[in-house]
CSV table of N, CA and C in Angstrom, one decimal:
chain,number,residue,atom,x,y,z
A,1,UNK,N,154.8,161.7,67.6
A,1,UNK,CA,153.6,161.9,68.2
A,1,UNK,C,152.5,162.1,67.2
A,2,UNK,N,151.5,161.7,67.4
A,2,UNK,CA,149.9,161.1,66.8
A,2,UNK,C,149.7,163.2,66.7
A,3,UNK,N,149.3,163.3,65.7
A,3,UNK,CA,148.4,164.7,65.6
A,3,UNK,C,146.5,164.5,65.5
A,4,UNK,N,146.2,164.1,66.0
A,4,UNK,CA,144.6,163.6,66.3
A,4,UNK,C,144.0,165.3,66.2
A,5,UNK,N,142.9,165.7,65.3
A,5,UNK,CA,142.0,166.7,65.4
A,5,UNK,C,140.7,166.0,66.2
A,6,UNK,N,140.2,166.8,67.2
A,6,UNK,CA,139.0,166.7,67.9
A,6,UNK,C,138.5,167.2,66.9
A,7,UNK,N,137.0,167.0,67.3
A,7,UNK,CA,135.3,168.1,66.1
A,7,UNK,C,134.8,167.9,67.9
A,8,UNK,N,134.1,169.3,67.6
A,8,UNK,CA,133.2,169.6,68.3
A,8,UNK,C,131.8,168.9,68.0
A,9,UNK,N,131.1,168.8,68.7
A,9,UNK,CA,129.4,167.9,68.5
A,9,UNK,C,128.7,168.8,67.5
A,10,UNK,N,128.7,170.2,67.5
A,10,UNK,CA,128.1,170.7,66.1
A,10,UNK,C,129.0,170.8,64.7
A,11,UNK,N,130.2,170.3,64.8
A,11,UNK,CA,130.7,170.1,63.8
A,11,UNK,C,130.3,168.8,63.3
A,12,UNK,N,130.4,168.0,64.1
A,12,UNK,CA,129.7,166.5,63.7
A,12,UNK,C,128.3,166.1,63.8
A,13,UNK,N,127.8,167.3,63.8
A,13,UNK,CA,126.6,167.0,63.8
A,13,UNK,C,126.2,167.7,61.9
A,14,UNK,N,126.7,168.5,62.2
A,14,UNK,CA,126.7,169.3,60.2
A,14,UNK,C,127.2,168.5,59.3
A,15,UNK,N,128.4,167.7,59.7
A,15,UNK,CA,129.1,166.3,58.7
A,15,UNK,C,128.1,165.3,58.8
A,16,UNK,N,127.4,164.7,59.3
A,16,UNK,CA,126.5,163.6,59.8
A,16,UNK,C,125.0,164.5,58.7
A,17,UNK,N,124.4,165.4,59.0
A,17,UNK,CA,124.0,165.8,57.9
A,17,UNK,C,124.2,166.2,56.8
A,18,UNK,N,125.1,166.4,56.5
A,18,UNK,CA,125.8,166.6,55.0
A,18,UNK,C,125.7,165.6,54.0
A,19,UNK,N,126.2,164.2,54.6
A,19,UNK,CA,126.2,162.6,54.5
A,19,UNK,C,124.5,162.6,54.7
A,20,UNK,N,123.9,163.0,55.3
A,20,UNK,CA,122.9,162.3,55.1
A,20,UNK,C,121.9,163.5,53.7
A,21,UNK,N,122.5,164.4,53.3
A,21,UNK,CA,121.8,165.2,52.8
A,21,UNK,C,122.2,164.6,50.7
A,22,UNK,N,123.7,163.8,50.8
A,22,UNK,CA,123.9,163.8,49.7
A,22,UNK,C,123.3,162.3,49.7
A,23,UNK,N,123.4,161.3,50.4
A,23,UNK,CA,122.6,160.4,50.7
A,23,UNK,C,121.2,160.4,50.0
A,24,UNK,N,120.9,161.3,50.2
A,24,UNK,CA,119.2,161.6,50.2
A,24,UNK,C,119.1,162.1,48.4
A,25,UNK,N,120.0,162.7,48.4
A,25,UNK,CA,120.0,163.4,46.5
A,25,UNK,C,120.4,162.1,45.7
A,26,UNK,N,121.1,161.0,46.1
A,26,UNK,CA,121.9,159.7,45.0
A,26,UNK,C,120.5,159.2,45.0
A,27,UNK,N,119.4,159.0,46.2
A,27,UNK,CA,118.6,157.9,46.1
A,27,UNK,C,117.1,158.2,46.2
A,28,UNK,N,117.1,159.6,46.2
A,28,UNK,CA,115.9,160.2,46.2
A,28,UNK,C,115.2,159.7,45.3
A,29,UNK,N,114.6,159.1,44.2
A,29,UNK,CA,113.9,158.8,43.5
A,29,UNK,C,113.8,157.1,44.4
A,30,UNK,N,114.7,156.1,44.4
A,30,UNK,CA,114.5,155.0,45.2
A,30,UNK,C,113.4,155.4,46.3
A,31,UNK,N,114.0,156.4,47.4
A,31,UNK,CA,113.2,156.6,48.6
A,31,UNK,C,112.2,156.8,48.4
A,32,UNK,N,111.5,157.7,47.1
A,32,UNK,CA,110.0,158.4,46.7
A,32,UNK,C,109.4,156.9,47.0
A,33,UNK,N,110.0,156.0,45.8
A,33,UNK,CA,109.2,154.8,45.3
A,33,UNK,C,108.7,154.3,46.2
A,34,UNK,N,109.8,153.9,47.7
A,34,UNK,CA,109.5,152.6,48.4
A,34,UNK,C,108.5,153.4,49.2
A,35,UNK,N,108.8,155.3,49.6
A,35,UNK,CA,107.9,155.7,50.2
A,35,UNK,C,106.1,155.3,49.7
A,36,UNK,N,105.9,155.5,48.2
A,36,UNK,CA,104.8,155.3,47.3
A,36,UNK,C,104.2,153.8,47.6
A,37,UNK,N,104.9,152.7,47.7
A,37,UNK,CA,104.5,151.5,47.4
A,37,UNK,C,104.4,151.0,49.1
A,38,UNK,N,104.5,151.5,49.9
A,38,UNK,CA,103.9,151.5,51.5
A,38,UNK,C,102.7,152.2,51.3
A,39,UNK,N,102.8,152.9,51.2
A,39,UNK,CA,101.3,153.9,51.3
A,39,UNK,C,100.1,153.4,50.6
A,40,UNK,N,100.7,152.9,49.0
A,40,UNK,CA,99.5,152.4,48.4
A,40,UNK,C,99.3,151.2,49.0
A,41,UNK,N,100.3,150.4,49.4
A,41,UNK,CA,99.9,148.8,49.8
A,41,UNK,C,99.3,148.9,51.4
A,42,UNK,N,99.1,150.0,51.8
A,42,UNK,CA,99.0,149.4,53.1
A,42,UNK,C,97.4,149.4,53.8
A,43,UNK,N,97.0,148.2,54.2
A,43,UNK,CA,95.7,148.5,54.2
A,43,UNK,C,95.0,149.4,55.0
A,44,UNK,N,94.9,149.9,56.3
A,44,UNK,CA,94.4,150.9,57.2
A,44,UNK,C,94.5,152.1,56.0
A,45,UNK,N,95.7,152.5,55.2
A,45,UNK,CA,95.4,153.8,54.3
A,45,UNK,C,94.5,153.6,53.4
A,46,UNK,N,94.8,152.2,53.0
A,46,UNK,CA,93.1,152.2,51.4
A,46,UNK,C,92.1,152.1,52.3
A,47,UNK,N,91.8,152.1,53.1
A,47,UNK,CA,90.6,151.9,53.8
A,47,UNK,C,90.1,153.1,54.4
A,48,UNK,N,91.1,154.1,54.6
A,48,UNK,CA,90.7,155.5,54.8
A,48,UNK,C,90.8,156.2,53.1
A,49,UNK,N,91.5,155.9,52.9
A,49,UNK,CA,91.0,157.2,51.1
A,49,UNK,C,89.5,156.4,50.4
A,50,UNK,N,89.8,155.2,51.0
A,50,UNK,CA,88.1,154.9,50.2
A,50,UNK,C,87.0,155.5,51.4
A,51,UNK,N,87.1,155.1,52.5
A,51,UNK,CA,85.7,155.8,53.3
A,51,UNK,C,85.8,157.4,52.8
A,52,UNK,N,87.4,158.3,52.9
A,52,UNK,CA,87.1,159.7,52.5
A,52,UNK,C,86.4,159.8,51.4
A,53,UNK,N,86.6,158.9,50.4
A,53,UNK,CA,86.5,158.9,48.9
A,53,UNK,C,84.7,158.9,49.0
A,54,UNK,N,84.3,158.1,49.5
A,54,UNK,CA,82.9,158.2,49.9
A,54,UNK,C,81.6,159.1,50.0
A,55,UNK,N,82.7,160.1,51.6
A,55,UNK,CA,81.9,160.9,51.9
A,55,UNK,C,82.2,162.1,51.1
A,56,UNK,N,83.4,162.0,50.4
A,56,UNK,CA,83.2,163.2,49.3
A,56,UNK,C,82.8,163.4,47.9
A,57,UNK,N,82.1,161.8,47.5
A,57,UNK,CA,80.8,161.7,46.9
A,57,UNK,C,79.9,162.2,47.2
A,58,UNK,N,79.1,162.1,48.7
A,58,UNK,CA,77.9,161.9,49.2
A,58,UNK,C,77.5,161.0,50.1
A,59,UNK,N,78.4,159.9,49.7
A,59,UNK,CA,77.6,158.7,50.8
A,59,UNK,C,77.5,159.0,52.2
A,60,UNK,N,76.5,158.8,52.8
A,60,UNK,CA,75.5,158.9,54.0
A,60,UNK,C,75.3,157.8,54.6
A,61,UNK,N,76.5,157.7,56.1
A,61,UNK,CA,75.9,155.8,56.6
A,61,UNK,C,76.6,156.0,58.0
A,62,UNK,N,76.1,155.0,58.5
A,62,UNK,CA,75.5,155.5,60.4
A,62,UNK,C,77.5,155.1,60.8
A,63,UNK,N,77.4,154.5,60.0
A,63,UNK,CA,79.0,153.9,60.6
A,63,UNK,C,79.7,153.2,59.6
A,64,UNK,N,80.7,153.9,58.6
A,64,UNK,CA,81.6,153.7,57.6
A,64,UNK,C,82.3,152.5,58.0
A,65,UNK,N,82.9,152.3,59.0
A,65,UNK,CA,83.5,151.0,59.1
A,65,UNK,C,83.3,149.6,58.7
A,66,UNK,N,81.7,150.1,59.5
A,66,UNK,CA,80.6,148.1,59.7
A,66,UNK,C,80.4,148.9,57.4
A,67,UNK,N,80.2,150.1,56.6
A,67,UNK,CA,79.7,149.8,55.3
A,67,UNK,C,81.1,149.4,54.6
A,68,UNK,N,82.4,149.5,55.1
A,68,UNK,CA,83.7,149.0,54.5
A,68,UNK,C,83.8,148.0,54.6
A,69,UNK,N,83.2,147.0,55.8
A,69,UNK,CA,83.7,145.5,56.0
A,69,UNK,C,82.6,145.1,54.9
A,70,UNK,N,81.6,145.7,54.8
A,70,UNK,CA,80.2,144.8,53.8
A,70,UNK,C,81.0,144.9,52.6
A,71,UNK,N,81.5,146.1,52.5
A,71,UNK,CA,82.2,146.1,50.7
A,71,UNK,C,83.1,145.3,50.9
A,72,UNK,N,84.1,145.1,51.6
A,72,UNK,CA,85.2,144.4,51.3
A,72,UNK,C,84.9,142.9,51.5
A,73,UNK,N,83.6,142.2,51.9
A,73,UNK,CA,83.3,140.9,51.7
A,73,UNK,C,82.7,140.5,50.3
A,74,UNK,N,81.8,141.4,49.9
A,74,UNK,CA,81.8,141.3,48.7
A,74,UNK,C,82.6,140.7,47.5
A,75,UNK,N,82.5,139.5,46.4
A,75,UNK,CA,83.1,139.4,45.7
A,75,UNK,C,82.6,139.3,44.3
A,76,UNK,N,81.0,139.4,44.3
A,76,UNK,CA,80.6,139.5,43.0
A,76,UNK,C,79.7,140.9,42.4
A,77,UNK,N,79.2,141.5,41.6
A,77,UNK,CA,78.0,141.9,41.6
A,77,UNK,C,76.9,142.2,41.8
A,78,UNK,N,76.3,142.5,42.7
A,78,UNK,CA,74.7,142.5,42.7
A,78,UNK,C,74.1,142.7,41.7
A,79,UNK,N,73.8,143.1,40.5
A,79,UNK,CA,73.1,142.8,39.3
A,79,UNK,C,73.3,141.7,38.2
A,80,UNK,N,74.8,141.5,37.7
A,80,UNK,CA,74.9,140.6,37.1
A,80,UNK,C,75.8,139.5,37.5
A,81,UNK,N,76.4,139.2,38.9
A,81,UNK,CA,76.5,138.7,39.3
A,81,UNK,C,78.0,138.5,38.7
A,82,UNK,N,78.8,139.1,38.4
A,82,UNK,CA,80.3,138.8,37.4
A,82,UNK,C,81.3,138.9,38.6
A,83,UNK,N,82.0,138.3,39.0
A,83,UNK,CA,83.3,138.6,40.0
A,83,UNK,C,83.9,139.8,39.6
A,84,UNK,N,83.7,140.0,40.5
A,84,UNK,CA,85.2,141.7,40.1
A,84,UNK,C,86.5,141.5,39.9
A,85,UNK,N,86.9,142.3,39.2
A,85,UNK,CA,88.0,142.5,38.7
A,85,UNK,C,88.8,143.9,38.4
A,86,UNK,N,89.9,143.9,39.4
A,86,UNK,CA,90.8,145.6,39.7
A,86,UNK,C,91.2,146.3,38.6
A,87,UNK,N,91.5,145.4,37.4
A,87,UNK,CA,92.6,146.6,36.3
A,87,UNK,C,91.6,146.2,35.0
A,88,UNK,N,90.1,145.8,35.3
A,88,UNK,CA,89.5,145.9,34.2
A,88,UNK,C,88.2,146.5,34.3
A,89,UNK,N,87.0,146.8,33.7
A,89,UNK,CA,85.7,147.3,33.6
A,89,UNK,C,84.9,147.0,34.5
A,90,UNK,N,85.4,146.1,35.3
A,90,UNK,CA,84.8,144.9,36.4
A,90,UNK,C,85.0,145.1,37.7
A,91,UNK,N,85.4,146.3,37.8
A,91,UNK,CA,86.0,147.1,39.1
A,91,UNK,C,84.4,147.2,39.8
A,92,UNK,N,85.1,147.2,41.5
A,92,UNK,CA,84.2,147.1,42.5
A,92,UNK,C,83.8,148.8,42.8
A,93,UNK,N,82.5,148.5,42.7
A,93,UNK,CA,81.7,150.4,43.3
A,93,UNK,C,81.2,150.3,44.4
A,94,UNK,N,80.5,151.2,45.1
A,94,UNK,CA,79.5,151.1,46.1
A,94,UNK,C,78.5,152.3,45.2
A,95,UNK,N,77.1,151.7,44.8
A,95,UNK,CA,76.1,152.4,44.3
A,95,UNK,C,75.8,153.4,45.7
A,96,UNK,N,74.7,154.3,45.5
A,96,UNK,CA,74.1,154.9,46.0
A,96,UNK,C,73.5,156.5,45.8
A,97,UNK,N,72.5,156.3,46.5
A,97,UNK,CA,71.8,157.3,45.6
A,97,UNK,C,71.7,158.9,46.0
A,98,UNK,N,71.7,159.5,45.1
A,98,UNK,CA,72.4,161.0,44.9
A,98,UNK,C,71.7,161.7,45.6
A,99,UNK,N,70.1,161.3,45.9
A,99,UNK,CA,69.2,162.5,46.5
A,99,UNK,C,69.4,162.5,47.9
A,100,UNK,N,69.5,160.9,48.4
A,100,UNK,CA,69.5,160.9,50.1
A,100,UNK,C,71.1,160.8,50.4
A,101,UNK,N,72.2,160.2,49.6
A,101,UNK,CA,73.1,159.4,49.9
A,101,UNK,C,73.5,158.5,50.7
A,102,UNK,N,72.1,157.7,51.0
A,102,UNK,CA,72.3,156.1,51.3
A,102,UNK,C,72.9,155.0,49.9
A,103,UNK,N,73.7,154.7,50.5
A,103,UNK,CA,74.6,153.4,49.7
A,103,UNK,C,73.3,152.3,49.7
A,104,UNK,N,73.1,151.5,47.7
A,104,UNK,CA,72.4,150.9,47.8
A,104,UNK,C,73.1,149.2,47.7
A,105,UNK,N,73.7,149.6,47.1
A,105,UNK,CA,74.5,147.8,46.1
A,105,UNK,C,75.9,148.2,46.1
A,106,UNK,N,76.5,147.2,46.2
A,106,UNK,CA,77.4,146.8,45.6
A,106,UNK,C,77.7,146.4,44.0
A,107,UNK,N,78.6,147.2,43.1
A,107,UNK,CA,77.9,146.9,41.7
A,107,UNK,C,79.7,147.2,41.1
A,108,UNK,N,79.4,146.1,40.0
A,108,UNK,CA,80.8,146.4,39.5
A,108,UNK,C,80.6,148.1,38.8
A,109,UNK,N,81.9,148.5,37.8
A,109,UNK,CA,81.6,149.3,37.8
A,109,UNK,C,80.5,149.4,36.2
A,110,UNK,N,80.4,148.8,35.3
A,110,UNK,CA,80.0,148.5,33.6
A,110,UNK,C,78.6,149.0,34.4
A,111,UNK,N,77.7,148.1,35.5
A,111,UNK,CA,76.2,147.6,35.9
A,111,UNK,C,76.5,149.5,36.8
A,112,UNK,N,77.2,149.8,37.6
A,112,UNK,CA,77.0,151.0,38.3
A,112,UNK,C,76.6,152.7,37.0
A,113,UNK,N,77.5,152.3,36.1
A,113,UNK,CA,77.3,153.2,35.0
A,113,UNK,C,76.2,152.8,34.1
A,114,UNK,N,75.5,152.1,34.0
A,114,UNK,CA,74.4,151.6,33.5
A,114,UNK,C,73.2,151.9,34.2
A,115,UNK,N,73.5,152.1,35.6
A,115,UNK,CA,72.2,152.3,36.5
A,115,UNK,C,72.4,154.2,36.5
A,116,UNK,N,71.4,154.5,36.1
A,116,UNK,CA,71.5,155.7,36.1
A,116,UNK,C,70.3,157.0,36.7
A,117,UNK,N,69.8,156.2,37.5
A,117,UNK,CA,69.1,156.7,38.7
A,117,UNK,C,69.4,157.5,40.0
């Protein structure tokens, strides 16, 4: 005759966590990453840390949304006219000015550090 042990549901419920707890320690650095690389890729999130990013400059605008789609159509400079570029000096800003915080231009970043008004 078979000797079969039953487990109660909270015993199998502590083994099911256990497994998932050592689980979690082999691959914890994997999990951070793929957690990391959703969050930065995903667009609805860059689109909110840049509007927060904004208003905790100062920028001042009737409706952040309609001034995110203007930035995000944008592909060149308003001053010197150079295409932007992400991992160089050529990075995309939104100008605007410190006294009122209305957003003026679109400006890479070299032309936004040069304007110093």
């Amino acid at each position: 005759m078979e000797n079969k042990k039953t487990f109660s549901a909270e015993e199998l419920k502590a083994a099911r966590k256990e497994i998932n707890h050592q689980y979690y320690l082999k691959n914890r650095e994997k999990k951070l990453l793929q957690a990391k690389i959703r969050y930065w890729n995903n667009p609805a999130a860059i689109k909110t840390r840049r509007i927060c990013d904004w208003k905790r400059r100062g920028v001042k605008y009737f409706d952040y949304n309609i001034l995110h789609e203007l930035y995000e159509m944008v592909d060149t400079c308003d001053f010197c006219d150079t295409e932007f570029c992400e991992y160089d000096c050529r990075r995309k800003c939104l100008d605007h000015d410190h006294k009122t915080g209305e957003p003026r231009n679109i400006l890479c970043s070299k032309c936004n550090l040069a304007r110093k008004d």
